mmCIF file of C-alpha atoms in Angstrom:
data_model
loop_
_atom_site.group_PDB
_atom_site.id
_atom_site.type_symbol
_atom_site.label_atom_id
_atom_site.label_comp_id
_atom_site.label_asym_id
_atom_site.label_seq_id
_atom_site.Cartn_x
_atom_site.Cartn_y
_atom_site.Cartn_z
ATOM 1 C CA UNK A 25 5.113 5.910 35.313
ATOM 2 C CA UNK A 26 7.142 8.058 33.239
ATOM 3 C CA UNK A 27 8.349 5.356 30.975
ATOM 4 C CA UNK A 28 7.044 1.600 29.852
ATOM 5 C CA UNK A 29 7.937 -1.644 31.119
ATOM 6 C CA UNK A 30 11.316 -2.598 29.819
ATOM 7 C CA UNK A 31 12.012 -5.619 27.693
ATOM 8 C CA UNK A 32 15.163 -7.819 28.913
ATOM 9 C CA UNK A 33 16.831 -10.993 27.014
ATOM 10 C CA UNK A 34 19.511 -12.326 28.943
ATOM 11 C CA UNK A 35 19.852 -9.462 31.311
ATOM 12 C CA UNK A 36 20.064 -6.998 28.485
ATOM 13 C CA UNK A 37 17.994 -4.400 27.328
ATOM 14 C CA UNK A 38 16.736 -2.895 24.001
ATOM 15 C CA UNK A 39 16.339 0.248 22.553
ATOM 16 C CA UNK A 40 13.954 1.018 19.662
ATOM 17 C CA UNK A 41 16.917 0.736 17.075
ATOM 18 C CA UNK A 42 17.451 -2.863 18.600
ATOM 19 C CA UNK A 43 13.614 -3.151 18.147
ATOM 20 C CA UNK A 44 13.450 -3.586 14.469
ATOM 21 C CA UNK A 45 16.170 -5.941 14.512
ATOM 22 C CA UNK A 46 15.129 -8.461 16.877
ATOM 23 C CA UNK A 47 11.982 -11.371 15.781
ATOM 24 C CA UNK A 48 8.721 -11.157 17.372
ATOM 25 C CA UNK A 49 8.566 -14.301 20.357
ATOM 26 C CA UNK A 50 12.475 -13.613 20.530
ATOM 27 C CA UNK A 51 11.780 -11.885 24.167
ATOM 28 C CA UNK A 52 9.185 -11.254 26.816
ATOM 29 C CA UNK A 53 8.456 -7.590 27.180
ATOM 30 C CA UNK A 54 9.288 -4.240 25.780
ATOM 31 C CA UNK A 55 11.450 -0.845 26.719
ATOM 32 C CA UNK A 56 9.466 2.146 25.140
ATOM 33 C CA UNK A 57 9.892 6.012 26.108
ATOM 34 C CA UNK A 58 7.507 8.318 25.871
ATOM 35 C CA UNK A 59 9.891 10.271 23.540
ATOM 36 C CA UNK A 60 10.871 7.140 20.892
ATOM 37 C CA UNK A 61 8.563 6.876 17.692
ATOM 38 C CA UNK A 62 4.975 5.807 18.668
ATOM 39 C CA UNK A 63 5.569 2.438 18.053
ATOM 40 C CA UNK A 64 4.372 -1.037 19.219
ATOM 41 C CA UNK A 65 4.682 -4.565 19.604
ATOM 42 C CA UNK A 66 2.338 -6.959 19.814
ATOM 43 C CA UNK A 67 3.868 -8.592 22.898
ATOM 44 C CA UNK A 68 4.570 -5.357 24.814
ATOM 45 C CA UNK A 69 2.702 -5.188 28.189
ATOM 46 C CA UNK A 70 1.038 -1.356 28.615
ATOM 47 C CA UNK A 71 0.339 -0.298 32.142
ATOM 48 C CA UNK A 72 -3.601 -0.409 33.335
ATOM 49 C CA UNK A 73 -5.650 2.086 31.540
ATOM 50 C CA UNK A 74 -3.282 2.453 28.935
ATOM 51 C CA UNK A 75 -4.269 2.200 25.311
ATOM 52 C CA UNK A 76 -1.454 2.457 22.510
ATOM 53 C CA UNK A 77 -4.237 2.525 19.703
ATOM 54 C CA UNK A 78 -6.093 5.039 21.156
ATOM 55 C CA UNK A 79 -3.068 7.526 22.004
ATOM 56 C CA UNK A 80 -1.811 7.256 18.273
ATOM 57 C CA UNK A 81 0.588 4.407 18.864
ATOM 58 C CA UNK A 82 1.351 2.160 15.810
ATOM 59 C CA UNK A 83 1.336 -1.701 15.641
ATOM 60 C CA UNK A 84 5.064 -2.520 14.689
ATOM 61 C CA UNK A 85 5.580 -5.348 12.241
ATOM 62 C CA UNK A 86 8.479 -7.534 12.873
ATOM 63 C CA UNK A 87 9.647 -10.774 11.158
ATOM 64 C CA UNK A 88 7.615 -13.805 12.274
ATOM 65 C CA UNK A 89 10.343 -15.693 14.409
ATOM 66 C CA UNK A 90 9.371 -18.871 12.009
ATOM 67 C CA UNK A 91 10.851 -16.796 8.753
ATOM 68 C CA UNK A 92 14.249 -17.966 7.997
ATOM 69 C CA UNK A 93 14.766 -15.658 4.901
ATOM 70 C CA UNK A 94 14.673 -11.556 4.475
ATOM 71 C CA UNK A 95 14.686 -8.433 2.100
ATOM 72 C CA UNK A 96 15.172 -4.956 3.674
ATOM 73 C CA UNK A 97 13.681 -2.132 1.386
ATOM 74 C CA UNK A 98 14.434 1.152 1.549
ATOM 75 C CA UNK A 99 12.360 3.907 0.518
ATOM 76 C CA UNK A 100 13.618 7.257 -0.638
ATOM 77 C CA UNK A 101 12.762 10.364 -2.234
ATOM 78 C CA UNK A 102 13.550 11.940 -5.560
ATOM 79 C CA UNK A 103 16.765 13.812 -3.457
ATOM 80 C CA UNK A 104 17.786 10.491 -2.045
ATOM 81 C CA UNK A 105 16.252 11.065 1.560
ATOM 82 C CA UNK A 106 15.110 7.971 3.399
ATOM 83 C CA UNK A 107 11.046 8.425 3.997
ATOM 84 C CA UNK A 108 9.571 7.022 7.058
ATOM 85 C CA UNK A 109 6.252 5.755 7.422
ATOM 86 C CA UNK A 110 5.889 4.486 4.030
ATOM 87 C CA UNK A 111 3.531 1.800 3.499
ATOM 88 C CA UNK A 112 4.238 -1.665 1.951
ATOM 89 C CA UNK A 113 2.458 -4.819 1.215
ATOM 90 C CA UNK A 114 3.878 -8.110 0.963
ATOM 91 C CA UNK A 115 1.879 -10.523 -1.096
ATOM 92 C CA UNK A 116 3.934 -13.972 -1.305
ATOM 93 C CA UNK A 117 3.188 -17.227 -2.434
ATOM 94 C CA UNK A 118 6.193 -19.739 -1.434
ATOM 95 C CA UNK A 119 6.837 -23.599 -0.772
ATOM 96 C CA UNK A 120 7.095 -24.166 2.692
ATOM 97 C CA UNK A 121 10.650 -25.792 4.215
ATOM 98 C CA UNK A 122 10.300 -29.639 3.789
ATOM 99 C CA UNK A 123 7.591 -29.736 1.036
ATOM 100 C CA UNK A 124 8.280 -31.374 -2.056
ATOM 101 C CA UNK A 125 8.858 -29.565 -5.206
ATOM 102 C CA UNK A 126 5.271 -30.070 -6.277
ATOM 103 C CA UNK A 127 3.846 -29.614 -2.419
ATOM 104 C CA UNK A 128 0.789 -27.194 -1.847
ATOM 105 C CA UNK A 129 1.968 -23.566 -1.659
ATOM 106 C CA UNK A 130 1.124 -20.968 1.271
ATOM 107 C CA UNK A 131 0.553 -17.382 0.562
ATOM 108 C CA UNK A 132 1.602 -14.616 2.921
ATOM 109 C CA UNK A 133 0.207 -11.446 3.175
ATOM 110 C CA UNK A 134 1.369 -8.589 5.728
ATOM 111 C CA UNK A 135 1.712 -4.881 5.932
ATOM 112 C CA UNK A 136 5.328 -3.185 6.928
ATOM 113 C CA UNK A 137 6.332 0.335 7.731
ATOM 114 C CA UNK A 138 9.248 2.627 6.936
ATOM 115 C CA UNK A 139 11.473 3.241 9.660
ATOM 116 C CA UNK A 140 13.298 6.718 10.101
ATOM 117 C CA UNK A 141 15.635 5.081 7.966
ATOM 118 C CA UNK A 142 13.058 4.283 5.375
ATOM 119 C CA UNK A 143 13.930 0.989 5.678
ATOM 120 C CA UNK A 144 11.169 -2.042 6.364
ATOM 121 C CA UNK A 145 12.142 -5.676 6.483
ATOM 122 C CA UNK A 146 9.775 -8.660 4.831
ATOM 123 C CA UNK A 147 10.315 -11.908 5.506
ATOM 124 C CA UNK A 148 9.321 -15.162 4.628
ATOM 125 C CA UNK A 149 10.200 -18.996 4.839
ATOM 126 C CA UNK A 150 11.147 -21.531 2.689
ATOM 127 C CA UNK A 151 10.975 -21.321 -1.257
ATOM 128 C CA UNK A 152 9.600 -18.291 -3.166
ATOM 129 C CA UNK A 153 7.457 -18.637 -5.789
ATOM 130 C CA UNK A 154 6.309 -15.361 -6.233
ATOM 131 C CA UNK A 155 6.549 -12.034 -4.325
ATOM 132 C CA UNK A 156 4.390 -8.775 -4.924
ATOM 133 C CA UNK A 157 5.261 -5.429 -2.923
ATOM 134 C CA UNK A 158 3.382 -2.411 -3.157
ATOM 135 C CA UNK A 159 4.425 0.654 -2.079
ATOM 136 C CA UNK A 160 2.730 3.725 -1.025
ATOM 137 C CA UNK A 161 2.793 6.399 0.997
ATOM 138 C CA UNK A 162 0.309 10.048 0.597
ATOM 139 C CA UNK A 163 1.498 12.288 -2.020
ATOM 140 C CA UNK A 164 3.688 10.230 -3.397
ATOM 141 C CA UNK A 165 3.186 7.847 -6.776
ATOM 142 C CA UNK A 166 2.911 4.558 -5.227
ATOM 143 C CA UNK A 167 5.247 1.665 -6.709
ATOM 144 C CA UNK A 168 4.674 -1.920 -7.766
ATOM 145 C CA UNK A 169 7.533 -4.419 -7.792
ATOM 146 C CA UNK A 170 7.825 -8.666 -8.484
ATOM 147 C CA UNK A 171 9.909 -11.485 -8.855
ATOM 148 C CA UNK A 172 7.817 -14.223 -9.600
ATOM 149 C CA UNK A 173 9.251 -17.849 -10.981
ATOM 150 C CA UNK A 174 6.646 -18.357 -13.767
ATOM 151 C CA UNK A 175 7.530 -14.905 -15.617
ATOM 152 C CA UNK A 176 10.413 -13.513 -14.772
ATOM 153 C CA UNK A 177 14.117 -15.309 -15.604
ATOM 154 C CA UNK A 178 15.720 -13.877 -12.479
ATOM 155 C CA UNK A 179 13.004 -14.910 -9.930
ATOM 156 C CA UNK A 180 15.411 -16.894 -7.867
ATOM 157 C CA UNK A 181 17.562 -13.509 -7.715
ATOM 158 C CA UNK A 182 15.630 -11.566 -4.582
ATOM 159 C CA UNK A 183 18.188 -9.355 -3.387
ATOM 160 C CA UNK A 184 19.252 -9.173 0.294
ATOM 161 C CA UNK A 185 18.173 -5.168 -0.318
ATOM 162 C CA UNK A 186 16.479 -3.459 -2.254
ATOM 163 C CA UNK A 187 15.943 0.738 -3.007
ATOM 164 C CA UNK A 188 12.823 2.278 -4.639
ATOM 165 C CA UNK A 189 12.523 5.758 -4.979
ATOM 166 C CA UNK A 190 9.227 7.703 -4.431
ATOM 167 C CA UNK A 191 8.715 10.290 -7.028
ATOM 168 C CA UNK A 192 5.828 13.280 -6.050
ATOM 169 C CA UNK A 193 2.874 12.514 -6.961
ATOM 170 C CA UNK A 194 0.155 15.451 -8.990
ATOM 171 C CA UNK A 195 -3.114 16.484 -8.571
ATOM 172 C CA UNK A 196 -6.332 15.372 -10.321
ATOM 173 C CA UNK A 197 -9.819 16.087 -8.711
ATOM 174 C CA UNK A 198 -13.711 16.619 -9.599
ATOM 175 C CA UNK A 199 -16.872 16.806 -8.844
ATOM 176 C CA UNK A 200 -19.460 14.018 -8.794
ATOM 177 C CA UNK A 201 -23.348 15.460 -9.423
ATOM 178 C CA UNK A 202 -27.043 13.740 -9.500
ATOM 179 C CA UNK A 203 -28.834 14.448 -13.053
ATOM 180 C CA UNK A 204 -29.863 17.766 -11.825
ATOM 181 C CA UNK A 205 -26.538 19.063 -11.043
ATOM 182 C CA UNK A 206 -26.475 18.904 -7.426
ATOM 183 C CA UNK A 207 -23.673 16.686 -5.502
ATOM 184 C CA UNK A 208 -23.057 14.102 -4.445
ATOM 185 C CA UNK A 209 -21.180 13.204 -1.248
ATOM 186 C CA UNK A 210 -20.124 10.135 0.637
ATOM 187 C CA UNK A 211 -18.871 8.838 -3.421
ATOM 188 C CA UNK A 212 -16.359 6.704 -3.005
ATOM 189 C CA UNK A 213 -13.655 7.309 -5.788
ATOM 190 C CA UNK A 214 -11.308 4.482 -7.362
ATOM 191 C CA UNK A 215 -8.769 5.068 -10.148
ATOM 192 C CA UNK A 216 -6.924 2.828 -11.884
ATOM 193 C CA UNK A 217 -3.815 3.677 -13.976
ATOM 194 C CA UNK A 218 -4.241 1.880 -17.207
ATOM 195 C CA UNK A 219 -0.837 3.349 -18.716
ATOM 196 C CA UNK A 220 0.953 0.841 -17.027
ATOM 197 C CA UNK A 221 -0.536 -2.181 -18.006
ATOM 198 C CA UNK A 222 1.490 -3.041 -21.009
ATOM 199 C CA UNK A 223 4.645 -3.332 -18.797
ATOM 200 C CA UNK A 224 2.513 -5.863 -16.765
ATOM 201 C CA UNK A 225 2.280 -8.000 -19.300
ATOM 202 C CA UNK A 226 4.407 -11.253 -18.387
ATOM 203 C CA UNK A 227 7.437 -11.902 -21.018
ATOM 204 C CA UNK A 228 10.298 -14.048 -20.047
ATOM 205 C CA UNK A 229 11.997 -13.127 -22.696
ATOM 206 C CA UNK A 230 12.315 -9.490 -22.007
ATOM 207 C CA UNK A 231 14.222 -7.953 -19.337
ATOM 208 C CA UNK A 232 12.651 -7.605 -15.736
ATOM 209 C CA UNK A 233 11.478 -4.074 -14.943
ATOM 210 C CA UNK A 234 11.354 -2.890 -11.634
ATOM 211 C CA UNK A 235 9.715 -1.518 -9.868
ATOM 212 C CA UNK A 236 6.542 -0.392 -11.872
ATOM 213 C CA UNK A 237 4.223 2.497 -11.257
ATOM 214 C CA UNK A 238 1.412 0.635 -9.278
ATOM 215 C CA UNK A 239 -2.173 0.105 -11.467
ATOM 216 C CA UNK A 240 -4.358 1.100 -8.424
ATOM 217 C CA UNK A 241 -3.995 4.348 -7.407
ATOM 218 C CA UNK A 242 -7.005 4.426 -5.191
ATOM 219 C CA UNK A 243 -9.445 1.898 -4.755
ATOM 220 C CA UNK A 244 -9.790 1.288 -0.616
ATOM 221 C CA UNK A 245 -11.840 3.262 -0.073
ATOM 222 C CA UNK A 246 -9.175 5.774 1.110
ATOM 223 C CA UNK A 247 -11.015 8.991 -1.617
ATOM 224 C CA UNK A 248 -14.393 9.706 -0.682
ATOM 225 C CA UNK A 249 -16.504 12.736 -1.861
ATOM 226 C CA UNK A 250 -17.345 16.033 0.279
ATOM 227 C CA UNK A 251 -20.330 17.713 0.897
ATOM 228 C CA UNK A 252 -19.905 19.684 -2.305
ATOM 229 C CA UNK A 253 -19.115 16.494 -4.407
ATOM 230 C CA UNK A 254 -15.714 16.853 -4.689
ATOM 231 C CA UNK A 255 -12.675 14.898 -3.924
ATOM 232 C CA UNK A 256 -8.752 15.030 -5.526
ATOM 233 C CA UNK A 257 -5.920 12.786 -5.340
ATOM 234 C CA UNK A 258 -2.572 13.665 -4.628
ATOM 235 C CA UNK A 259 -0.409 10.308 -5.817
ATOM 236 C CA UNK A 260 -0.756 10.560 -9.865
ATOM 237 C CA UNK A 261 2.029 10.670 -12.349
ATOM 238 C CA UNK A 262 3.175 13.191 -14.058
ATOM 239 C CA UNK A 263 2.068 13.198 -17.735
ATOM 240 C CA UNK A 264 -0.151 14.705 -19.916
ATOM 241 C CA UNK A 265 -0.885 11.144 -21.756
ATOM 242 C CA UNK A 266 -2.053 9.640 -18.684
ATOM 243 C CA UNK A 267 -4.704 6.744 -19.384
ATOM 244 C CA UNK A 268 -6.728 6.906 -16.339
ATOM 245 C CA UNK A 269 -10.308 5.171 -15.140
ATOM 246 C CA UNK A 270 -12.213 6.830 -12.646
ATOM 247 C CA UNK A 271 -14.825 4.738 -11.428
ATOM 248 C CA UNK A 272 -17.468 6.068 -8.520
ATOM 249 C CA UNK A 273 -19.633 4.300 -6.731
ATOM 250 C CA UNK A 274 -22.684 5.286 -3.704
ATOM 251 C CA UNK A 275 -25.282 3.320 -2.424
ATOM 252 C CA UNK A 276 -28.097 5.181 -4.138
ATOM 253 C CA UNK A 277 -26.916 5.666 -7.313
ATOM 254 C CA UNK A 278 -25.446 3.254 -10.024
ATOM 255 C CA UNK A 279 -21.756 2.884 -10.707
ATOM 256 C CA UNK A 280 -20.501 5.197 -13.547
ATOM 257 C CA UNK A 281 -20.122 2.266 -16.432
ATOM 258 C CA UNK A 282 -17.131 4.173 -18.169
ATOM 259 C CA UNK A 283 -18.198 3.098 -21.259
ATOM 260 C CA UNK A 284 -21.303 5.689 -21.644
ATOM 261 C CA UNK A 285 -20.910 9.429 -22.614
ATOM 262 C CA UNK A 286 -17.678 11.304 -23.232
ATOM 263 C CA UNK A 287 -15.738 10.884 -20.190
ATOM 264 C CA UNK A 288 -13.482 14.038 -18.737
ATOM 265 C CA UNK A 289 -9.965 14.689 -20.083
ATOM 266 C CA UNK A 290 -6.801 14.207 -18.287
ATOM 267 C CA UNK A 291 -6.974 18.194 -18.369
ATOM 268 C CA UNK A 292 -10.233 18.493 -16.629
ATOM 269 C CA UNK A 293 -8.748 16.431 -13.910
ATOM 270 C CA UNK A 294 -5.959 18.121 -13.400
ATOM 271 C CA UNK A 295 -7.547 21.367 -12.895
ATOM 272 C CA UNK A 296 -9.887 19.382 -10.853
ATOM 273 C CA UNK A 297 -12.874 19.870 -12.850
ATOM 274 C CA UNK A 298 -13.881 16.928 -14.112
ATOM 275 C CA UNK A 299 -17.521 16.153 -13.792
ATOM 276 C CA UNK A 300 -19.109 13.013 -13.238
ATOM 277 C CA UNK A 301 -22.581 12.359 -13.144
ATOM 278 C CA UNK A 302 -24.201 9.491 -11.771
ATOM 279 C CA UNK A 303 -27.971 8.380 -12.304
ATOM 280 C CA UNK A 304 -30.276 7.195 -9.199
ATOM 281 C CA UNK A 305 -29.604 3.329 -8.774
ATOM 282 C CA UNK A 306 -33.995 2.436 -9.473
ATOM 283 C CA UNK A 307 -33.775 4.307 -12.601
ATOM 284 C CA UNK A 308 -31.323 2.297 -14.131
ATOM 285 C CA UNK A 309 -33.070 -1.111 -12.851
ATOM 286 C CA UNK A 310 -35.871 0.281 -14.696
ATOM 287 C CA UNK A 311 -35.137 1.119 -17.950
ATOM 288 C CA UNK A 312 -32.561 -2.534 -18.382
ATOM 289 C CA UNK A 313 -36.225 -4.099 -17.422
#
C-alpha cells in the first residue's frame, strides 16, 4: 500500500506532530506516510515483508505511559536554529510514587531524539533524586547537564523546559603506528576532556552551572582507526589549552598507559598529526614478568 496502517483513538486520527505528544500504550496502531520523518513506534503494525530497521526507519522514544512528570529540551545551534536528530541520554535515579522517604531508589536510563523542532521530551515518575543528560550530536561539542539533590541547592528546581545550545565542534586527528612505524588499524580511539573536570567537582555552596562541556568525547567505540592508522574527531572545543587524554586500545597490542613518553601536543592534534605508538600486547607481558 502506498501508506501505513493508521492509528485511531476514539475515532480520531494522528499525524506525526500528534505523535510526539501522545504516551506509548495510549492507542493501538499508527498513521505513518511514506513522506513523514522515518520514524517509529514500538507498537506500530508494518505490513508483511516490511522492515522499518532495515529501510532506515528510527525507533521513536515516547514517554512511558507510567511517567507522570516531564522536561522538554530543546537543542539549538550557535544561530539559534532548532537541530533535529540530536542525541540525548537520560540517566535518573528517583523515588518511586508511594515509597517512603528512605525507600529503595530506581534508576532510569533511555535514549531520546531531537525532533525537527529540536525538541525531545524525558520523563520520569515520582521523586527525583538525581538526573544526568548528555547531549550529543556529530560535529558538534557534546553537553553535560544535572540537577542532583546531594550537590546541587536547586535540585528540586527541574524546569518544565529547558534550552542548550550546541556550539561546532574542531578537529583533532592522528595516526596510531606498531614500533616499526607501520599502522595500525581497527584502534579504537577514546578521549576524554580533562579541562572540565574542575567544574565537576560537587560544591553546594557555589552556584549550579549548566550545562557543562561533556568529559567523554569519544569512548563507544564510535572512532576507530583506518587502514593507514588514522582517525580524527570532529566534536572538540575550541581552545588552544585543551587538556585532553587520548587513550587507544586493539586486541594485539597493549593500551597506550599515558603516563610513558612525551605524549603529542594539543597542536599535533589539531593538525592531525599526532602519533601514537603502541607496543605488541606479549611484549609487554614479558618484560613486567
Amino acid at each position: 500500500t502506498d501508506s501505513f496502517i493508521a492509528a485511531s483513538v476514539n475515532g480520531t486520527n494522528f499525524d506525526m506532530a500528534d505523535l510526539r505528544r501522545i504516551e506509548s500504550g495510549s492507542l493501538g496502531t499508527w498513521r505513518f506516510n511514506p513522506e513523514t520523518p522515518p520514524l517509529f513506534s514500538a507498537a506500530t503494525r508494518f505490513p508483511e515483508g516490511f522492515s522499518p530497521i532495515e529501510s532506515g526507519w528510527r525507533l521513536l522514544e515516547l514517554p512511558h505511559a507510567e511517567d507522570s512528570q516531564t522536561m522538554t529540551i530543546r537543542i539549538v545551534d550557535e544561530q539559534g536554529r532548532p537541530l533535529s536528530d540530536v542525541k540525548i541520554f537520560q540517566n535518573h535515579v528517583y523515588l518511586p510514587d508511594g515509597a517512603p522517604a528512605d525507600g529503595r531508589h530506581k534508576i532510569k536510563n533511555h535514549y531520546y531524539f531531537t525532533d525537527e523542532r529540536g525538541q525531545a521530551t524525558l520523563s520520569w515518575s515520582g521523586t527525583s533524586v538525581d538526573l544526568r543528560v548528555w547531549v550529543e550530536k556529530a560535529g558538534y561539542v557534546p553537553l553535560h547537564a544535572m540537577w542532583a539533590a546531594d550537590s546541587q541547592p536547586d535540585d528540586h528546581e527541574i524546569p518544565n523546559n529547558y534550552e542548550m545550545t550546541l556550539s561546532s565542534g574542531t578537529t583533532i586527528g592522528g595516526i596510531v603506528q606498531d614500533e616499526n612505524g607501520a599502522p595500525i588499524s581497527n584502534a579504537f580511539v577514546e578521549i576524554e576532556n580533562l579541562s572540565v573536570l574542575e567544574f565537576y567537582a560537587a560544591d553546594p555552596t557555589q552556584p549550579v552551572r549548566r550545562p557543562l562541556h561533556s568529559r567523554w568525547l569519544a569512548g563507544g567505540g564510535e572512532i576507530v582507526t583506518d587502514q593507514a592508522g588514522r582517525w580524527r574527531a570532529t566534536n572538540v572545543p575550541q581552545g588552544s589549552k585543551l587538556d585532553l587524554r587520548v587513550q587507544i586500545s586493539h586486541a594485539n597490542f597493549a593500551t597506550n598507559a599515558g603516563d610513558e613518553g612525551i605524549p603529542p601536543t594539543i597542536d599535533e592534534f589539531r593538525r592531525e598529526a599526532a602519533i601514537i605508538v603502541l607496543e605488541p600486547r606479549e611484549e609487554v607481558k614479558r618484560r613486567k614478568w
